[in-house]
Every structure is written in C-alpha cells, then in structure tokens.
C-alpha cells in the first residue's frame, strides 16, 4: 500500500467514524426510548431506527448496499440466519438489512461501552464465551427470541475471518439452535465488507456492499444427530456462493 493511499484511507476512516458517531448522537434519545417497551416492540423500534441510521450513513460514506434474495423470507416465519463475518461493517449491514426484526449474539464486554453500550444491547443477546453459565443462558434467550417472532442473526465462524480462506470452520451453535427450535436456517453472504474496514490498523475505504440471502433449509424433523450434516451443507452452500462472487 503506497503512502498516499494509506493517508487517504486513514482520513476516510476518521470521516467514517465521525459521521457514525454524529448520527448515533442524533438518534440517541429515540434509541434509548426503545428500552421503555417490551419485546418484540423494543427490538422492532431498534431495527426501524437502525435502518434509518444506515440509510443515512452507508450511501453517504460511499458504501451503498445491494440486497438480494429477500423473497426467501415468508411472512410469519421465523429464521436463523447464518452469515459470514469479515469485518466490523458486517454488523451495521446485516442487522439493518435483514428482513423483519432480528437480534444477534455478541460479546458481553461490548455492552459496557459508555453511551454505545445500551444501544448495542438493544440489538444483541450478550454472552461471555468463557463462562459456561453465560453461554447456557444466552442459548435460552435465543430460543425465547425466536418464540417471539424475532429472527436470530448469527455468525457461525464465531469471529471475523482474518484468513485467506473464503470461510472459517463453523461452530455448532447456529445449527443447534435451528434444529432445537425447528425453524429454517437461511444462509447469507456479505461481499466486500472486508474491503471497507480491513483487519488491523486505523484504515478504511469506500466500497459497494452486496448482501445475498440464499434459499432457506428446513430443519423440521431433524435432531441433534443431524447437526454435522446440516453444518457441512450450509458451509458448502455459503463457500460456493462466496467464491462465485457478487454477480
């Protein structure tokens, strides 16, 4: 990376962060007011405001979003969405652009950040992955969330993919949840978010994002014995679609 590009990338990263924070502060009171309501109204309010936030944010930082495959979401049906994870930008795009209302699973430490933490907790079920009881409670909360008609948006790679492979190996959680709750699982692929915020350093670049939802996979009648096969099937579908690239 040449010096001029590095400088421009850092300036853009500063603009990206500044504009994000400014919009957050403008929407702060309405977002905080979501805590006055019970679920699922609380999450519906958060997602509505989040979509406004991203509608004002992503295009004006040079990152327009193209969304495809929303026809796979049937009215009245709740889903587990399995999405790839390459960048911090994934959360901004996936949470706001997934049809219907959704929650994700996130690190408990993020919920303690001043000002931002309460907003983060609106859209996420928090978990301390080092604590067995916290993991157990988060799983119960995810099942309850699905029962309320709220999709669970999960990243089966666990953390951002910093490798050269299309996907990291998947954990079982998303597939256990889908099978235990007997809801379909929707494979979803984000393209180009890694180009916006690459791993490591204070640097960013504008880029168009494509968010694809693939046909859902039914889990009715499956048991936990089917987790390995389901996980492999979803992994192969997502990997093959990612390798093809946005069409």
Short mmCIF file of C-alpha atoms in Angstrom, two decimals:
data_model
loop_
_atom_site.label_atom_id
_atom_site.label_comp_id
_atom_site.label_asym_id
_atom_site.label_seq_id
_atom_site.Cartn_x
_atom_site.Cartn_y
_atom_site.Cartn_z
CA UNK A 1 0.00 0.00 0.00
CA UNK A 2 1.55 3.31 -1.06
CA UNK A 3 1.85 6.29 1.26
CA UNK A 4 -0.82 8.42 -0.40
CA UNK A 5 -3.38 5.62 -0.29
CA UNK A 6 -2.59 4.97 3.36
CA UNK A 7 -3.11 8.63 4.26
CA UNK A 8 -6.39 8.79 2.32
CA UNK A 9 -7.53 5.56 3.98
CA UNK A 10 -6.90 6.99 7.43
CA UNK A 11 -8.68 10.23 6.59
CA UNK A 12 -11.65 8.26 5.28
CA UNK A 13 -11.64 6.08 8.42
CA UNK A 14 -11.82 9.24 10.53
CA UNK A 15 -14.73 10.55 8.44
CA UNK A 16 -16.44 7.13 8.64
CA UNK A 17 -16.16 7.05 12.44
CA UNK A 18 -17.08 10.71 12.93
CA UNK A 19 -20.21 10.51 10.78
CA UNK A 20 -21.24 7.26 12.51
CA UNK A 21 -20.95 8.89 15.94
CA UNK A 22 -22.76 12.08 14.87
CA UNK A 23 -25.74 10.09 13.59
CA UNK A 24 -25.70 7.95 16.72
CA UNK A 25 -25.90 11.05 18.91
CA UNK A 26 -28.76 12.47 16.82
CA UNK A 27 -30.70 9.23 17.22
CA UNK A 28 -29.59 8.64 20.81
CA UNK A 29 -32.78 9.68 22.61
CA UNK A 30 -35.16 7.74 20.29
CA UNK A 31 -32.89 4.69 20.57
CA UNK A 32 -32.77 4.90 24.35
CA UNK A 33 -36.57 5.24 24.38
CA UNK A 34 -36.81 1.74 22.92
CA UNK A 35 -35.96 0.46 26.41
CA UNK A 36 -39.36 1.69 27.58
CA UNK A 37 -41.10 -1.07 25.61
CA UNK A 38 -41.33 -4.83 25.97
CA UNK A 39 -40.27 -7.34 23.36
CA UNK A 40 -40.82 -7.63 20.47
CA UNK A 41 -41.79 -3.93 20.26
CA UNK A 42 -38.41 -2.95 21.72
CA UNK A 43 -36.45 -4.74 19.00
CA UNK A 44 -38.85 -3.55 16.28
CA UNK A 45 -38.21 0.04 17.33
CA UNK A 46 -34.46 -0.51 17.42
CA UNK A 47 -34.39 -2.12 13.96
CA UNK A 48 -36.56 0.66 12.49
CA UNK A 49 -34.23 3.33 13.84
CA UNK A 50 -31.20 1.29 12.81
CA UNK A 51 -32.45 1.18 9.23
CA UNK A 52 -32.87 4.95 9.23
CA UNK A 53 -29.35 5.25 10.66
CA UNK A 54 -27.82 3.04 7.96
CA UNK A 55 -29.94 4.62 5.19
CA UNK A 56 -28.39 7.96 6.11
CA UNK A 57 -24.94 6.54 6.80
CA UNK A 58 -23.84 3.90 4.29
CA UNK A 59 -24.56 5.73 0.99
CA UNK A 60 -23.00 8.96 2.24
CA UNK A 61 -19.77 7.22 3.20
CA UNK A 62 -19.60 5.73 -0.30
CA UNK A 63 -20.84 2.25 0.67
CA UNK A 64 -24.21 1.67 -1.00
CA UNK A 65 -25.85 -1.67 -0.22
CA UNK A 66 -27.42 -4.02 -2.75
CA UNK A 67 -29.69 -6.62 -1.17
CA UNK A 68 -30.82 -9.80 -2.94
CA UNK A 69 -32.89 -12.85 -2.00
CA UNK A 70 -35.37 -11.19 0.37
CA UNK A 71 -38.14 -13.17 -1.34
CA UNK A 72 -36.94 -16.22 0.60
CA UNK A 73 -38.39 -14.74 3.81
CA UNK A 74 -42.01 -15.84 4.23
CA UNK A 75 -44.43 -13.72 6.30
CA UNK A 76 -44.98 -15.15 9.77
CA UNK A 77 -41.96 -17.45 9.60
CA UNK A 78 -39.02 -17.01 11.95
CA UNK A 79 -35.50 -17.93 10.79
CA UNK A 80 -31.98 -18.48 12.00
CA UNK A 81 -29.74 -16.55 9.57
CA UNK A 82 -26.17 -17.85 9.19
CA UNK A 83 -23.96 -15.05 7.87
CA UNK A 84 -20.25 -14.88 7.04
CA UNK A 85 -18.10 -12.49 9.10
CA UNK A 86 -15.20 -10.50 7.63
CA UNK A 87 -15.39 -7.03 9.17
CA UNK A 88 -16.88 -4.78 11.83
CA UNK A 89 -19.01 -3.38 8.98
CA UNK A 90 -20.88 -6.71 8.84
CA UNK A 91 -22.88 -5.83 11.95
CA UNK A 92 -24.00 -2.50 10.52
CA UNK A 93 -25.15 -4.01 7.24
CA UNK A 94 -26.58 -7.36 8.35
CA UNK A 95 -28.58 -6.13 11.35
CA UNK A 96 -30.25 -3.30 9.44
CA UNK A 97 -30.72 -5.07 6.09
CA UNK A 98 -32.13 -8.44 7.23
CA UNK A 99 -35.89 -8.55 6.51
CA UNK A 100 -38.15 -8.45 9.53
CA UNK A 101 -36.74 -7.88 13.01
CA UNK A 102 -33.67 -9.66 14.32
CA UNK A 103 -31.18 -9.98 17.13
CA UNK A 104 -27.62 -11.21 17.09
CA UNK A 105 -25.26 -12.80 19.62
CA UNK A 106 -22.43 -10.57 20.78
CA UNK A 107 -19.59 -10.27 23.27
CA UNK A 108 -20.74 -9.16 26.71
CA UNK A 109 -17.88 -6.65 27.00
CA UNK A 110 -19.32 -4.56 24.15
CA UNK A 111 -22.41 -3.84 26.21
CA UNK A 112 -20.33 -1.96 28.79
CA UNK A 113 -19.09 0.75 26.42
CA UNK A 114 -20.33 4.19 27.59
CA UNK A 115 -23.22 5.66 25.54
CA UNK A 116 -22.92 3.00 22.82
CA UNK A 117 -23.37 0.00 25.15
CA UNK A 118 -27.12 0.41 25.81
CA UNK A 119 -27.73 0.75 22.06
CA UNK A 120 -25.66 -2.36 21.40
CA UNK A 121 -27.65 -4.32 23.98
CA UNK A 122 -30.90 -3.44 22.19
CA UNK A 123 -29.90 -5.46 19.14
CA UNK A 124 -27.96 -8.27 20.76
CA UNK A 125 -28.06 -11.09 23.25
CA UNK A 126 -24.80 -10.75 25.17
CA UNK A 127 -22.59 -13.68 26.12
CA UNK A 128 -19.33 -14.23 27.93
CA UNK A 129 -17.91 -17.09 25.88
CA UNK A 130 -15.54 -18.03 28.69
CA UNK A 131 -18.39 -18.58 31.13
CA UNK A 132 -20.40 -21.79 30.76
CA UNK A 133 -23.44 -20.41 32.60
CA UNK A 134 -23.44 -17.29 30.42
CA UNK A 135 -23.36 -19.47 27.30
CA UNK A 136 -26.26 -21.56 28.64
CA UNK A 137 -28.36 -18.51 29.48
CA UNK A 138 -27.66 -16.90 26.11
CA UNK A 139 -28.89 -20.05 24.36
CA UNK A 140 -32.13 -19.98 26.35
CA UNK A 141 -32.58 -16.29 25.44
CA UNK A 142 -32.02 -17.04 21.75
CA UNK A 143 -34.75 -19.71 21.80
CA UNK A 144 -37.10 -17.29 23.57
CA UNK A 145 -36.28 -14.63 20.97
CA UNK A 146 -37.27 -16.99 18.15
CA UNK A 147 -40.51 -17.80 20.01
CA UNK A 148 -41.29 -14.06 19.99
CA UNK A 149 -41.05 -13.99 16.18
CA UNK A 150 -37.62 -12.34 16.09
CA UNK A 151 -35.01 -13.81 13.75
CA UNK A 152 -31.60 -14.76 15.17
CA UNK A 153 -28.78 -13.43 13.00
CA UNK A 154 -25.66 -15.46 13.80
CA UNK A 155 -22.09 -15.65 12.54
CA UNK A 156 -21.16 -19.37 12.69
CA UNK A 157 -17.46 -18.61 12.13
CA UNK A 158 -17.51 -17.14 15.65
CA UNK A 159 -15.13 -14.26 14.96
CA UNK A 160 -14.01 -12.25 11.94
CA UNK A 161 -12.33 -14.28 9.23
CA UNK A 162 -8.75 -13.00 9.02
CA UNK A 163 -7.58 -15.97 6.92
CA UNK A 164 -7.19 -16.26 3.16
CA UNK A 165 -9.94 -18.92 3.05
CA UNK A 166 -13.48 -17.95 1.98
CA UNK A 167 -14.86 -19.09 5.35
CA UNK A 168 -13.51 -20.24 8.69
CA UNK A 169 -14.78 -23.56 10.10
CA UNK A 170 -18.25 -23.24 11.61
CA UNK A 171 -19.25 -23.73 15.24
CA UNK A 172 -22.36 -25.76 16.08
CA UNK A 173 -24.40 -23.03 17.80
CA UNK A 174 -26.49 -21.69 14.91
CA UNK A 175 -27.33 -25.20 13.74
CA UNK A 176 -28.19 -26.49 17.22
CA UNK A 177 -30.49 -23.51 17.68
CA UNK A 178 -32.25 -24.01 14.34
CA UNK A 179 -32.77 -27.72 14.99
CA UNK A 180 -33.84 -27.36 18.62
CA UNK A 181 -36.32 -24.64 17.62
CA UNK A 182 -37.36 -26.45 14.41
CA UNK A 183 -37.03 -23.27 12.33
CA UNK A 184 -35.43 -22.95 8.87
CA UNK A 185 -31.87 -21.70 8.54
CA UNK A 186 -31.09 -19.07 5.89
CA UNK A 187 -27.51 -18.95 4.56
CA UNK A 188 -26.46 -15.34 3.93
CA UNK A 189 -23.35 -13.89 2.32
CA UNK A 190 -21.87 -10.40 2.63
CA UNK A 191 -19.49 -9.27 -0.08
CA UNK A 192 -16.83 -6.53 0.16
CA UNK A 193 -17.19 -5.52 3.81
CA UNK A 194 -13.57 -6.62 4.35
CA UNK A 195 -12.54 -4.02 1.76
CA UNK A 196 -14.30 -1.27 3.72
CA UNK A 197 -12.70 -2.00 7.11
CA UNK A 198 -9.73 -4.36 6.74
CA UNK A 199 -8.46 -6.13 9.85
CA UNK A 200 -5.67 -4.33 11.68
CA UNK A 201 -4.93 -0.62 11.92
CA UNK A 202 -7.00 2.55 11.59
CA UNK A 203 -7.81 2.35 7.90
CA UNK A 204 -10.91 2.15 5.70
CA UNK A 205 -12.00 2.51 2.07
CA UNK A 206 -15.42 3.09 0.49
CA UNK A 207 -16.87 0.16 -1.42
CA UNK A 208 -20.24 -1.11 -2.63
CA UNK A 209 -21.68 -3.93 -0.50
CA UNK A 210 -23.77 -6.86 -1.72
CA UNK A 211 -25.85 -8.83 0.78
CA UNK A 212 -27.30 -12.10 -0.54
CA UNK A 213 -29.88 -14.31 1.17
CA UNK A 214 -29.94 -17.88 -0.15
CA UNK A 215 -32.88 -20.33 -0.07
CA UNK A 216 -33.77 -21.50 3.45
CA UNK A 217 -33.03 -25.03 4.62
CA UNK A 218 -35.84 -26.70 6.56
CA UNK A 219 -34.93 -28.35 9.88
CA UNK A 220 -38.28 -29.92 10.71
CA UNK A 221 -37.81 -33.48 11.90
CA UNK A 222 -34.06 -33.04 12.41
CA UNK A 223 -32.38 -33.91 15.70
CA UNK A 224 -29.01 -33.01 17.16
CA UNK A 225 -27.60 -36.05 15.39
CA UNK A 226 -28.13 -34.08 12.17
CA UNK A 227 -26.00 -31.10 13.26
CA UNK A 228 -22.77 -32.20 11.49
CA UNK A 229 -24.54 -32.83 8.18
CA UNK A 230 -26.53 -29.58 8.38
CA UNK A 231 -23.43 -27.59 9.27
CA UNK A 232 -21.49 -29.10 6.36
CA UNK A 233 -24.35 -28.45 3.94
CA UNK A 234 -24.67 -24.78 4.93
CA UNK A 235 -20.89 -24.32 4.90
CA UNK A 236 -20.61 -25.70 1.36
CA UNK A 237 -23.51 -23.57 0.10
CA UNK A 238 -22.05 -20.40 1.59
CA UNK A 239 -18.48 -21.13 0.50
CA UNK A 240 -19.51 -21.87 -3.09
CA UNK A 241 -21.61 -18.71 -3.28
CA UNK A 242 -18.84 -16.58 -1.81
CA UNK A 243 -16.26 -17.98 -4.25
CA UNK A 244 -18.52 -17.11 -7.20
CA UNK A 245 -18.58 -13.51 -6.00
CA UNK A 246 -21.38 -10.96 -6.43
CA UNK A 247 -22.99 -11.45 -9.84
#
